[in-house]
CSV table of C-alpha atoms in Angstrom, one decimal:
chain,number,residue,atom,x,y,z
A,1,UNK,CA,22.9,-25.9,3.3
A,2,UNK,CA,25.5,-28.2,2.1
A,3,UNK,CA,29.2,-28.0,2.6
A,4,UNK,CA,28.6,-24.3,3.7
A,5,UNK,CA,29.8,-23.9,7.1
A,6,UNK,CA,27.4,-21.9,9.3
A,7,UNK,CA,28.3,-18.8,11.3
A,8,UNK,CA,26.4,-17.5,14.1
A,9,UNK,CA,26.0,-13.7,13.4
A,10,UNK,CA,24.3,-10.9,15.8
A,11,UNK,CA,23.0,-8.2,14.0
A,12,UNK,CA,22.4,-5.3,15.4
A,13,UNK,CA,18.9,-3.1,14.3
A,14,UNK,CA,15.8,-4.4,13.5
A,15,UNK,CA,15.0,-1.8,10.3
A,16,UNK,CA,14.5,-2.4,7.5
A,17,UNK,CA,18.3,-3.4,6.8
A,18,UNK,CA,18.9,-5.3,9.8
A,19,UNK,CA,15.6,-7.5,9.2
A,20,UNK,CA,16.5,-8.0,5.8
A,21,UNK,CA,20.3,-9.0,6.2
A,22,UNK,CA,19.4,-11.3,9.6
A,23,UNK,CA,16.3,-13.6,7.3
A,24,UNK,CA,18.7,-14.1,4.3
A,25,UNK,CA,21.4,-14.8,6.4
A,26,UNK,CA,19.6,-16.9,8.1
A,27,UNK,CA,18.2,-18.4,4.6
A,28,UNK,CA,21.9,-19.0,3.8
A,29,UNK,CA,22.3,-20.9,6.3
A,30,UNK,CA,23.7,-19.1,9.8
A,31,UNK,CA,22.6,-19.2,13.2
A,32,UNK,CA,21.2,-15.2,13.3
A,33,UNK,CA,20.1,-13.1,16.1
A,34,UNK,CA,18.5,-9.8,15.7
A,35,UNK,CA,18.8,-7.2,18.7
A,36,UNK,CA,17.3,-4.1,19.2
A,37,UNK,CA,16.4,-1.7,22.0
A,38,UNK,CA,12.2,-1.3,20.9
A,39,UNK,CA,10.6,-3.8,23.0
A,40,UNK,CA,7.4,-3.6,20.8
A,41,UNK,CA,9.1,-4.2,18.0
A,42,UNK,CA,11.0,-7.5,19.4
A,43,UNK,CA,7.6,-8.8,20.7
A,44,UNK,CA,6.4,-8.0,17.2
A,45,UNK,CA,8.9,-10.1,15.9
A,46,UNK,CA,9.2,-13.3,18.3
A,47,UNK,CA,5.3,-13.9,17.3
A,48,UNK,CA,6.0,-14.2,13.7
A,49,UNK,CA,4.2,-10.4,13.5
A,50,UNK,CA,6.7,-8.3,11.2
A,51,UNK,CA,6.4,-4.5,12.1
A,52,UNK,CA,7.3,-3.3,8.2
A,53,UNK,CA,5.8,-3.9,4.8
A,54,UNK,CA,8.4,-5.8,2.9
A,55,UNK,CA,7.3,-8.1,-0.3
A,56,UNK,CA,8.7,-11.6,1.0
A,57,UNK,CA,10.0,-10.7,4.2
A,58,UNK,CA,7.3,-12.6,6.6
A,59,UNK,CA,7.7,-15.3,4.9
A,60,UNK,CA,11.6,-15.7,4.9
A,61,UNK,CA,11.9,-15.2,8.6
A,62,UNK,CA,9.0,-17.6,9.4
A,63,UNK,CA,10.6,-20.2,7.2
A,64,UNK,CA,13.9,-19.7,8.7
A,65,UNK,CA,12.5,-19.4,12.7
A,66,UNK,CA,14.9,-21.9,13.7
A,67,UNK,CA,18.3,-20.2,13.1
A,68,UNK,CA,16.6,-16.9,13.3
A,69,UNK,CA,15.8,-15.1,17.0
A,70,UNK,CA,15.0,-11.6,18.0
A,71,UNK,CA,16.0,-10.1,21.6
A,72,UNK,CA,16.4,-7.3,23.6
A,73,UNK,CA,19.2,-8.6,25.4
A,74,UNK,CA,23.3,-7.4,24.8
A,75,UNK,CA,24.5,-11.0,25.8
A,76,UNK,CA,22.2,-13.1,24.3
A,77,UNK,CA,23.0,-11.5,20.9
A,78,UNK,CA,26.5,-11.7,21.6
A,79,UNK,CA,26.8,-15.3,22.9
A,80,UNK,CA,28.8,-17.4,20.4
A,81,UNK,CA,28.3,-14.6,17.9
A,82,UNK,CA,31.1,-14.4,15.4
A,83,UNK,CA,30.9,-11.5,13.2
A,84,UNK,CA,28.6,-8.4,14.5
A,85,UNK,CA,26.4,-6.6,11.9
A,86,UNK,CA,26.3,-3.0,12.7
A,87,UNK,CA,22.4,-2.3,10.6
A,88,UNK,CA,21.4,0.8,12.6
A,89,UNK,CA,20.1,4.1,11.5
A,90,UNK,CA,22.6,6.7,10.1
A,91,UNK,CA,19.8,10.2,10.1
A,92,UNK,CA,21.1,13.3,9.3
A,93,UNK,CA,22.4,16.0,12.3
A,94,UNK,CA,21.6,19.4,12.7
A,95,UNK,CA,24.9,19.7,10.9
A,96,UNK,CA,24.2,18.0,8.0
A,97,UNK,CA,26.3,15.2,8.8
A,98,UNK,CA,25.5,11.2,9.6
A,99,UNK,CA,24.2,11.0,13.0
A,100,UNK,CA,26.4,8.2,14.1
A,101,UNK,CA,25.4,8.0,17.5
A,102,UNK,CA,23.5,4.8,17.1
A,103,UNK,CA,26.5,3.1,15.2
A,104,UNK,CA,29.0,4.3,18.4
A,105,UNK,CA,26.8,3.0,20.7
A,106,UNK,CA,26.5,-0.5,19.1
A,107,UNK,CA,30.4,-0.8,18.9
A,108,UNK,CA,31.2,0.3,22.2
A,109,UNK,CA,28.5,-2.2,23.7
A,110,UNK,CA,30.7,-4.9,21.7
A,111,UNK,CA,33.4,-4.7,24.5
A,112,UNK,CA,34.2,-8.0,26.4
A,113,UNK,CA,32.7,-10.1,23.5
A,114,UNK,CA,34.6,-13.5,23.8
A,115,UNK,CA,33.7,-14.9,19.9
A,116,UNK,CA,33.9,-12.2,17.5
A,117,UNK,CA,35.9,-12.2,14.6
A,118,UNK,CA,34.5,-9.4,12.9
A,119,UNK,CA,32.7,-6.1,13.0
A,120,UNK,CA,30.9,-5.4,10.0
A,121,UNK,CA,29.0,-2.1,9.3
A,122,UNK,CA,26.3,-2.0,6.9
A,123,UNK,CA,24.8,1.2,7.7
A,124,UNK,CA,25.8,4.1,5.5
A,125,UNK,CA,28.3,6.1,7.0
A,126,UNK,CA,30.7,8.7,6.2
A,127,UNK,CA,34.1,7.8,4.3
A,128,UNK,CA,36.6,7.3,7.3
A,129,UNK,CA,34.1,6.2,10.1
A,130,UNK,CA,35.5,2.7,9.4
A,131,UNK,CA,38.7,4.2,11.1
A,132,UNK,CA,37.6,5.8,13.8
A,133,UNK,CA,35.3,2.5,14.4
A,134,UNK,CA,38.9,0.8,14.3
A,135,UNK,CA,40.5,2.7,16.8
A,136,UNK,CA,37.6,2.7,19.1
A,137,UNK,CA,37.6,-1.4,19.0
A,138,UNK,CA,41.1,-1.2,19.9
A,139,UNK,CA,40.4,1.0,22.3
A,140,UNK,CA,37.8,-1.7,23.9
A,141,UNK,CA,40.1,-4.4,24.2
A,142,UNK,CA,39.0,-5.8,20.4
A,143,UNK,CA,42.5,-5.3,18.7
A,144,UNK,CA,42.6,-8.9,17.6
A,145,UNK,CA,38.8,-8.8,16.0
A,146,UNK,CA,38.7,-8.0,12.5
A,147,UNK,CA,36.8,-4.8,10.7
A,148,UNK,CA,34.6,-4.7,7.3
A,149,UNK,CA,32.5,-2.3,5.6
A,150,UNK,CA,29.4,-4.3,3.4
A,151,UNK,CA,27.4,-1.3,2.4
A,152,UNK,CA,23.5,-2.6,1.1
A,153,UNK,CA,22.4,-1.7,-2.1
A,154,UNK,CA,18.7,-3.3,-1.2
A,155,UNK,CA,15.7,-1.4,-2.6
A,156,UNK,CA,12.3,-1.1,-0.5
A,157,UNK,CA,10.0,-3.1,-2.2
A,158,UNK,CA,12.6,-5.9,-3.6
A,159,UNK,CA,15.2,-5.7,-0.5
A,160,UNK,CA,15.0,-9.7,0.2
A,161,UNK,CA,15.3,-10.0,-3.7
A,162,UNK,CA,18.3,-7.6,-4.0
A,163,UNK,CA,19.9,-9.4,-1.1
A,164,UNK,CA,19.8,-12.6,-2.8
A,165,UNK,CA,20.5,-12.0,-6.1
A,166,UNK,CA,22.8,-8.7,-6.3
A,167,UNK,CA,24.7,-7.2,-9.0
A,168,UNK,CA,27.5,-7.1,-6.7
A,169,UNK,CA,28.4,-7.4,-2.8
A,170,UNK,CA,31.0,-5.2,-1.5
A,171,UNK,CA,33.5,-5.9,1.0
A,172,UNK,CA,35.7,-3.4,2.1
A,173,UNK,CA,38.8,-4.9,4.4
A,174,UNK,CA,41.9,-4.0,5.0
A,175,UNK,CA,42.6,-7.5,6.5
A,176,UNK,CA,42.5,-10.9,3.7
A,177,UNK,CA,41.4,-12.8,5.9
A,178,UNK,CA,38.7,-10.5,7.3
A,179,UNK,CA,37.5,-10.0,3.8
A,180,UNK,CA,37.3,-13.9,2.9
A,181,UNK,CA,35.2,-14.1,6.2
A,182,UNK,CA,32.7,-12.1,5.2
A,183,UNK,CA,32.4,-13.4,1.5
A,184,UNK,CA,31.6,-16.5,3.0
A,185,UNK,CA,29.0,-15.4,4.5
A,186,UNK,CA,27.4,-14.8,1.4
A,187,UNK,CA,28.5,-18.0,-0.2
A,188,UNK,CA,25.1,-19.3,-2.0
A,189,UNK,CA,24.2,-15.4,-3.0
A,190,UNK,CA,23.7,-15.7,-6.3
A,191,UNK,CA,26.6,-12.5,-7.2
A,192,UNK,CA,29.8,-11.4,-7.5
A,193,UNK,CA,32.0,-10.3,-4.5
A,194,UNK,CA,33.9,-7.3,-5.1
A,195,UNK,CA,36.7,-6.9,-2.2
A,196,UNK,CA,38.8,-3.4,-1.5
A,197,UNK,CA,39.6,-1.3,0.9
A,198,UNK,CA,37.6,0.2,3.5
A,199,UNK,CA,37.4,3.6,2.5
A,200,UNK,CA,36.9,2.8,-0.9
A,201,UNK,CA,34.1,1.0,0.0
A,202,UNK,CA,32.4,3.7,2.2
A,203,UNK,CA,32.9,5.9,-0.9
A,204,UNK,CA,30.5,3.1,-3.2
A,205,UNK,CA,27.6,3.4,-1.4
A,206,UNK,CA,27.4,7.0,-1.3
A,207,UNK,CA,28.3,7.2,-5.0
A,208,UNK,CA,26.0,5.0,-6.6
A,209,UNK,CA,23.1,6.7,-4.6
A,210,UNK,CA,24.4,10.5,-5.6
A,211,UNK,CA,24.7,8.7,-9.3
A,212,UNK,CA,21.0,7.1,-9.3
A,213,UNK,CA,19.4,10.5,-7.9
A,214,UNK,CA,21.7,12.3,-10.6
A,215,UNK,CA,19.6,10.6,-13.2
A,216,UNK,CA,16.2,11.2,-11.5
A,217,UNK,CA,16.7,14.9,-11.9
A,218,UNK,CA,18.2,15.0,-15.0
A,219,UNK,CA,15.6,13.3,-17.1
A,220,UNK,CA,13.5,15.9,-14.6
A,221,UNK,CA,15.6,18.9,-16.1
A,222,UNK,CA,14.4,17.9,-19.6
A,223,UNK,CA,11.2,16.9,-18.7
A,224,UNK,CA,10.9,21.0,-17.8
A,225,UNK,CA,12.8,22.0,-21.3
A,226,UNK,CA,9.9,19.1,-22.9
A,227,UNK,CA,7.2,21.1,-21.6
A,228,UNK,CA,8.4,24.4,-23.0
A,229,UNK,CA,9.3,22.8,-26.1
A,230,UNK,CA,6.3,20.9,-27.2
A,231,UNK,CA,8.6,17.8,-26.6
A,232,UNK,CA,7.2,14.0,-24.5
A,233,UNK,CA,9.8,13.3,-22.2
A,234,UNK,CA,8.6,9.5,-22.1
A,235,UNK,CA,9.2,9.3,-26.0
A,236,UNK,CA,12.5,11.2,-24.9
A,237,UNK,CA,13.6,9.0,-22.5
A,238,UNK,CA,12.4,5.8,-24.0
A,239,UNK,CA,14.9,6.5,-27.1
A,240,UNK,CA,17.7,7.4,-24.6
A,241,UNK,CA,17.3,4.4,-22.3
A,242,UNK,CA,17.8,2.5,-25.4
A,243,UNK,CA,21.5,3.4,-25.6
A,244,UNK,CA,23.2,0.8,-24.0
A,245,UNK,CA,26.1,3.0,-22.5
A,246,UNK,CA,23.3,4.3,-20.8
A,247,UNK,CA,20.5,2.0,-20.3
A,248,UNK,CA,16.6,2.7,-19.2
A,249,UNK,CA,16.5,2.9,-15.4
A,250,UNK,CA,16.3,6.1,-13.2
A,251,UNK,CA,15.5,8.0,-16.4
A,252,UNK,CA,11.6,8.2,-15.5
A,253,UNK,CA,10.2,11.7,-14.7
A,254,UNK,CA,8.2,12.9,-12.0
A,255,UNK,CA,7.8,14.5,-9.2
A,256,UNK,CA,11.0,13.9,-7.6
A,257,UNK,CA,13.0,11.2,-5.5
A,258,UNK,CA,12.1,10.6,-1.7
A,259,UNK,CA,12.6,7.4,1.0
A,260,UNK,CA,15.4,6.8,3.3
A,261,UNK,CA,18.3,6.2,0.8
A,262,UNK,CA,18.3,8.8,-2.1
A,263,UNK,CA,18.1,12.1,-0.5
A,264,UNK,CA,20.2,11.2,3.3
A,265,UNK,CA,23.0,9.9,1.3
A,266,UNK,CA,23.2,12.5,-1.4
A,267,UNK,CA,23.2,15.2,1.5
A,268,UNK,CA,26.1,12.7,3.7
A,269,UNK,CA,28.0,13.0,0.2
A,270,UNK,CA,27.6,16.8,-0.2
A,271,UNK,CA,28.4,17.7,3.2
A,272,UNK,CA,31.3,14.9,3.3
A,273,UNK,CA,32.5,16.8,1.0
A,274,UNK,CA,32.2,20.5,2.3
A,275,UNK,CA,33.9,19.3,5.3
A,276,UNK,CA,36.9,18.8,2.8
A,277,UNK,CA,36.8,21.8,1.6
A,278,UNK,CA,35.3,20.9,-1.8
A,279,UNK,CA,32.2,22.0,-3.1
A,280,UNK,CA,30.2,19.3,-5.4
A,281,UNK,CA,28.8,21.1,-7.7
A,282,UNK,CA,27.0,18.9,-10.0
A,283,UNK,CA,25.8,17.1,-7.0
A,284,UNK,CA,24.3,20.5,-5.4
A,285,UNK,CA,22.2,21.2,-8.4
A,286,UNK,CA,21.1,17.6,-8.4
A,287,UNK,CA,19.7,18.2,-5.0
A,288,UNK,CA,18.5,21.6,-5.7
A,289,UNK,CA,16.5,20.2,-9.0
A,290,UNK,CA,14.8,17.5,-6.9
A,291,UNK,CA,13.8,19.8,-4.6
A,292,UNK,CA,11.9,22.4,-6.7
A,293,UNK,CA,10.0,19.1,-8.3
A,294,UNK,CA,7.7,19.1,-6.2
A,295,UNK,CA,6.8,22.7,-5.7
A,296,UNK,CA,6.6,22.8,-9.4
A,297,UNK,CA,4.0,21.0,-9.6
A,298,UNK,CA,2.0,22.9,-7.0
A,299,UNK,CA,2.6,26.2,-8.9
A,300,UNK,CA,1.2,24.0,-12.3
A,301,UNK,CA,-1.9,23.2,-10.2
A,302,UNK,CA,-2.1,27.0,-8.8
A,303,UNK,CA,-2.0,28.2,-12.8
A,304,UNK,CA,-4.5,25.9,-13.6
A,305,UNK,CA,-7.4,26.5,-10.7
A,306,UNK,CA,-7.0,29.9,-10.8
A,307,UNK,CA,-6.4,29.6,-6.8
A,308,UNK,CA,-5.0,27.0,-4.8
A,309,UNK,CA,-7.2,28.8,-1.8
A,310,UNK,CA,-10.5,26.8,-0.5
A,311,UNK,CA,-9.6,24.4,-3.4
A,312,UNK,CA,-9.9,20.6,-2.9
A,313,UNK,CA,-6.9,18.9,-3.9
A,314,UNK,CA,-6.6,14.7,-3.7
A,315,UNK,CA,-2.9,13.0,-3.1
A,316,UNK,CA,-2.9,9.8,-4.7
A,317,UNK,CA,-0.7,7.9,-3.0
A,318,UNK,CA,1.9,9.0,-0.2
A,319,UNK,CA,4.7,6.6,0.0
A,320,UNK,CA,8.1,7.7,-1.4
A,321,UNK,CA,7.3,4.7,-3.7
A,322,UNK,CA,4.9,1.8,-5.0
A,323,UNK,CA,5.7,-1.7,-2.9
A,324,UNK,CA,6.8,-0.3,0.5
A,325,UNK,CA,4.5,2.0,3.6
A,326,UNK,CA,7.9,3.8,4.0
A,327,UNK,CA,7.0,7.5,4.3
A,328,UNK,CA,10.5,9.0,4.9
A,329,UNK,CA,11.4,11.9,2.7
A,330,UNK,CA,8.3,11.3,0.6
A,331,UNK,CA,7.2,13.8,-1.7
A,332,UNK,CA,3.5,13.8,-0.7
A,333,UNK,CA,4.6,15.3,2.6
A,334,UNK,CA,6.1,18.8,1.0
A,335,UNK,CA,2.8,18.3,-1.5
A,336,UNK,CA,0.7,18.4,1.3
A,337,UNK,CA,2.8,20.8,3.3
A,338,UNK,CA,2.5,23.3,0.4
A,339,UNK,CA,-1.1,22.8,-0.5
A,340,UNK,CA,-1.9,23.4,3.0
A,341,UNK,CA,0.1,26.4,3.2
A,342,UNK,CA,-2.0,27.9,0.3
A,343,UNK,CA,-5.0,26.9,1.7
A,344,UNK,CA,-6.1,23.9,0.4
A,345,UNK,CA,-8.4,21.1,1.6
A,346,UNK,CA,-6.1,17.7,1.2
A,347,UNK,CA,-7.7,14.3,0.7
A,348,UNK,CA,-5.1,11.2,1.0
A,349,UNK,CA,-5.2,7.8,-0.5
A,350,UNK,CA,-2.6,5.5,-0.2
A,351,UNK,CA,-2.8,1.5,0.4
A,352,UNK,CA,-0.1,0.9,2.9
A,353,UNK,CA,1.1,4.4,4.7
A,354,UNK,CA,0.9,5.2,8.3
A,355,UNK,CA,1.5,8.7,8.1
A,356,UNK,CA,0.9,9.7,12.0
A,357,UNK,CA,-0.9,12.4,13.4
A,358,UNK,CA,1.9,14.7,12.5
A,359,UNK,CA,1.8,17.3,10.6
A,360,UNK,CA,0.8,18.0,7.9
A,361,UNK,CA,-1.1,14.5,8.2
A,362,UNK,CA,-3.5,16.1,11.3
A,363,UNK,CA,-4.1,18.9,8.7
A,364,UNK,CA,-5.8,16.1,6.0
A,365,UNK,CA,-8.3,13.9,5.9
A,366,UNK,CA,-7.6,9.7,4.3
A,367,UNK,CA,-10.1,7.6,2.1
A,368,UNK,CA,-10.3,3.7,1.7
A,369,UNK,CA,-10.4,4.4,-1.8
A,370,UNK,CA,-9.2,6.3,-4.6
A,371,UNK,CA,-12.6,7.2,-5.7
A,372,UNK,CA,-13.8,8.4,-2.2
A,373,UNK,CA,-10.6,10.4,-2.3
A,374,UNK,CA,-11.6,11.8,-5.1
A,375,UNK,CA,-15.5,12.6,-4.8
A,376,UNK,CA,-16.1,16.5,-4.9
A,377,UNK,CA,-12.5,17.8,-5.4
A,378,UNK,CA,-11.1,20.3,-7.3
A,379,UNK,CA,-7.9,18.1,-8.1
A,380,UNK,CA,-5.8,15.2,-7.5
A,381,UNK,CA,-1.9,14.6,-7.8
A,382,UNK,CA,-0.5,11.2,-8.8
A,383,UNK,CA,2.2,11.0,-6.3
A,384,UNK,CA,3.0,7.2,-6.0
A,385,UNK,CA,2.7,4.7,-9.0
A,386,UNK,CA,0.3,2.7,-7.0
A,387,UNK,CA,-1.2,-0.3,-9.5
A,388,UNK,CA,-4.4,0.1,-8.3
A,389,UNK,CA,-5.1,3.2,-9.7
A,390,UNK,CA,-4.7,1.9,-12.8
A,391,UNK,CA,-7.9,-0.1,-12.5
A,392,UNK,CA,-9.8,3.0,-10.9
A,393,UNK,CA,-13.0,3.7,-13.1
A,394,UNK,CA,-11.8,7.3,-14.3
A,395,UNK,CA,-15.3,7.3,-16.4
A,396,UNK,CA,-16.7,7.6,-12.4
A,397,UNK,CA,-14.6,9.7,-11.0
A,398,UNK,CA,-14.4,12.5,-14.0
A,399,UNK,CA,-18.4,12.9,-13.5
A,400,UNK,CA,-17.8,12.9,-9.0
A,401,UNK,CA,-15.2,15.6,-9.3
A,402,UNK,CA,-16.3,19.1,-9.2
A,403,UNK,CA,-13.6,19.7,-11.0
A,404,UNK,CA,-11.6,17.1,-12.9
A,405,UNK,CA,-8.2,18.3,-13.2
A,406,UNK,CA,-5.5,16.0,-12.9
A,407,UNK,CA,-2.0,16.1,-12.4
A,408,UNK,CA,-0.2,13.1,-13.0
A,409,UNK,CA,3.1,13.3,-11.3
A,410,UNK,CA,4.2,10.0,-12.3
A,411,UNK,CA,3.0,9.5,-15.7
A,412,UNK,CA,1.4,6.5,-15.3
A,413,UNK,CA,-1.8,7.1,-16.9
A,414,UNK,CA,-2.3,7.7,-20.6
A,415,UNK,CA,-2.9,11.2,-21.7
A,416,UNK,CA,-5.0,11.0,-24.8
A,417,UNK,CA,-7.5,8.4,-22.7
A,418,UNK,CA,-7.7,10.7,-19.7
A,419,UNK,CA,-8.2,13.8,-21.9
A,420,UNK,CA,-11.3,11.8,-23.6
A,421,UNK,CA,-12.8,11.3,-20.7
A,422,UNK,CA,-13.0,14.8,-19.6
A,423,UNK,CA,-10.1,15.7,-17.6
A,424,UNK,CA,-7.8,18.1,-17.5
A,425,UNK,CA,-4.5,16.1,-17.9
A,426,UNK,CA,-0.8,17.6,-16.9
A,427,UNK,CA,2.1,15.1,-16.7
A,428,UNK,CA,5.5,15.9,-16.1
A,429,UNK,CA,7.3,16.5,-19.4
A,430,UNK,CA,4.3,15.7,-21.2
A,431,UNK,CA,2.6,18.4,-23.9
């Protein structure tokens, strides 16, 4: 790598952040090791067998394998380790708040560590934490080791891309030399470095997310006026997006936002805020909108069938998005939780999910394809832009159906063509 000098760097969490940040570190150049407490998933790893679907992934830590190492064990991660990358989960508590528990545990196992420099936290946590993860350092014996926040701003599906080449990397220090420490580690990402302080920093993360999902339910909120208006939201939303104060992305309707990112972060922003004493308003009815997406589009289907009772009803697709098997927060899971709840019979297709045996996935029954998925229902929902179905022969599956009514919760399919070929056709925002 150059003139680059290499760092050895322990991360800590083998997710989807943690495996992402330790391969393109590594690809930068550092001496990485992963750690993480699931023994399966380290075995997973050490024979080149990576335990989540991530476009590039596999192949970025098998070309780095030597400067990149997976372990179970405290001091083998720790052993020359200079900076430690705190990439562990941040769920939501029975409060509302970040379950941090993960994150405390991490820093207090740091104790004793001869080679750090730094503690960096990439996990999404509440403005402040950085702080109280200060204090506790000290606390350990760790005064002289420096602190950072580097939120991620990685999406599922293009994470190793986004890591790479990002519109910006945040690094929030209260210490110069702390901060130039961890710009270097990204020396040879191909984007700007944007330093401040720590809280401010904390702050970015939540905000762009609570931003992003604030355009997902707006152009939904006029996809809703579209359909009582006679308006097409994707006409609507194409001219918008062409503004350049306010550009095309986020501003596709649909059934509403889901994964690990949108809806845990606008929630850790909301109640960050209640605990203030401040009530976000616009952010409340952002959440609120999303929310009612979803059972919207059961109530469209209920209108249409008469009765949502006995009826078959396909989900096309159950991950939160295209390009990832990540089922967290995914709509399909209040879809099928509602259609089951009325009495449905639900048929699942998807090409990468692992929903469990959990409910309400013991409830349904999965096809290898769209068409078998299809055969004999009443129904189907477009939940996840999958490509495929765009080569599915709709001809087929219009005569298999017993009734072909379609809702396309994604509008990825094109109504006029879907109309001719028999179907009933509802899209979001679409007349």
């Amino acid at each position: 790598m150059g003139d680059k000098p290499e760092r050895r760097v322990a991360v800590f969490g083998a997710g989807y952040i943690g495996l992402v940040t330790g391969a393109c570190f590594a690809e930068l150049g550092h001496r990485v090791v992963v750690r993480d407490i699931d023994p399966e998933k380290v075995r997973l790893l050490r024979v080149g067998d990576v335990p989540i679907y991530e476009p590039g992934l596999g192949d970025l830590i098998a070309r780095n394998k030597e400067r990149l190492s997976f372990t179970l064990d405290l001091e083998e991660a720790l052993d020359g380790a200079e900076v430690a990358y705190v990439c562990v989960d941040t769920p939501p508590s029975a409060s509302g708040d970040a379950d941090l528990s993960r994150v405390w545990s991490v820093v207090r196992s740091l104790a004793g560590a001869q080679d750090l420099k730094a503690v960096v936290v990439k996990s999404t946590v509440p403005v402040g934490t950085g702080s109280r993860v200060r204090a506790v350092l000290d606390e350990s014996g760790l005064g002289h080791v420096g602190y950072a926040s580097n939120p991620e701003f990685t999406a599922e599906g293009t994470a190793v891309h986004d890591f790479l080449h990002p519109d910006r990397v945040v690094v929030g220090a209260s210490d110069e030399t702390v901060a130039r420490l961890v710009a270097d580690l990204h020396r040879g990402v191909e984007g700007p470095v944007v330093t401040m302080d720590v809280r401010s920093a904390e702050m970015v993360k939540l905000a762009s997310n609570a931003l992003l999902a604030t355009k997902i339910s707006f152009i939904n909120e006029i996809a809703t006026l579209c359909e009582k208006t006679g308006a097409d939201v994707t006409e609507v939303a194409h001219a918008v997006g062409l503004d350049h104060r306010l550009g095309p992305h986020f501003l596709r309707a649909g059934i509403g936002w889901g994964g690990s990112c949108f809806p845990k972060d606008s929630e850790a922003l909301r109640q960050l805020a209640s605990n203030t004493g401040y009530h976000l308003q616009l952010l409340s009815a952002v959440i609120d909108v999303n929310n009612l997406q979803k059972r919207r589009a059961i109530q469209q289907l209920n209108d249409e069938l008469g009765t949502l009772a006995g009826a078959r009803v396909t989900l096309l697709g159950l991950t939160f998005k295209p390009g990832t098997d990540d089922m967290r927060e995914a709509p399909s899971t209040v879809l099928a939780s509602r259609l089951l709840a009325e009495g449905a019979e639900v048929r699942c297709w998807d090409p990468m999910a692992r929903p469990g045996a959990a409910e309400p996935w013991a409830s349904t029954t999965r096809h290898p394809t769209p068409e078998l998925a299809m055969a004999g229902a009443d129904a189907a929902i477009v939940v996840t832009e999958w490509p495929q179905l765009k080569e599915v022969d709709w001809a087929a599956v219009a005569g298999a159906m017993r009734r072909p009514v379609l809702y396309d919760g994604r509008n990825l399919l094109d109504p006029a063509a879907m109309r001719a070929l028999g179907f009933t056709y509802m899209g979001v925002g679409r007349p």
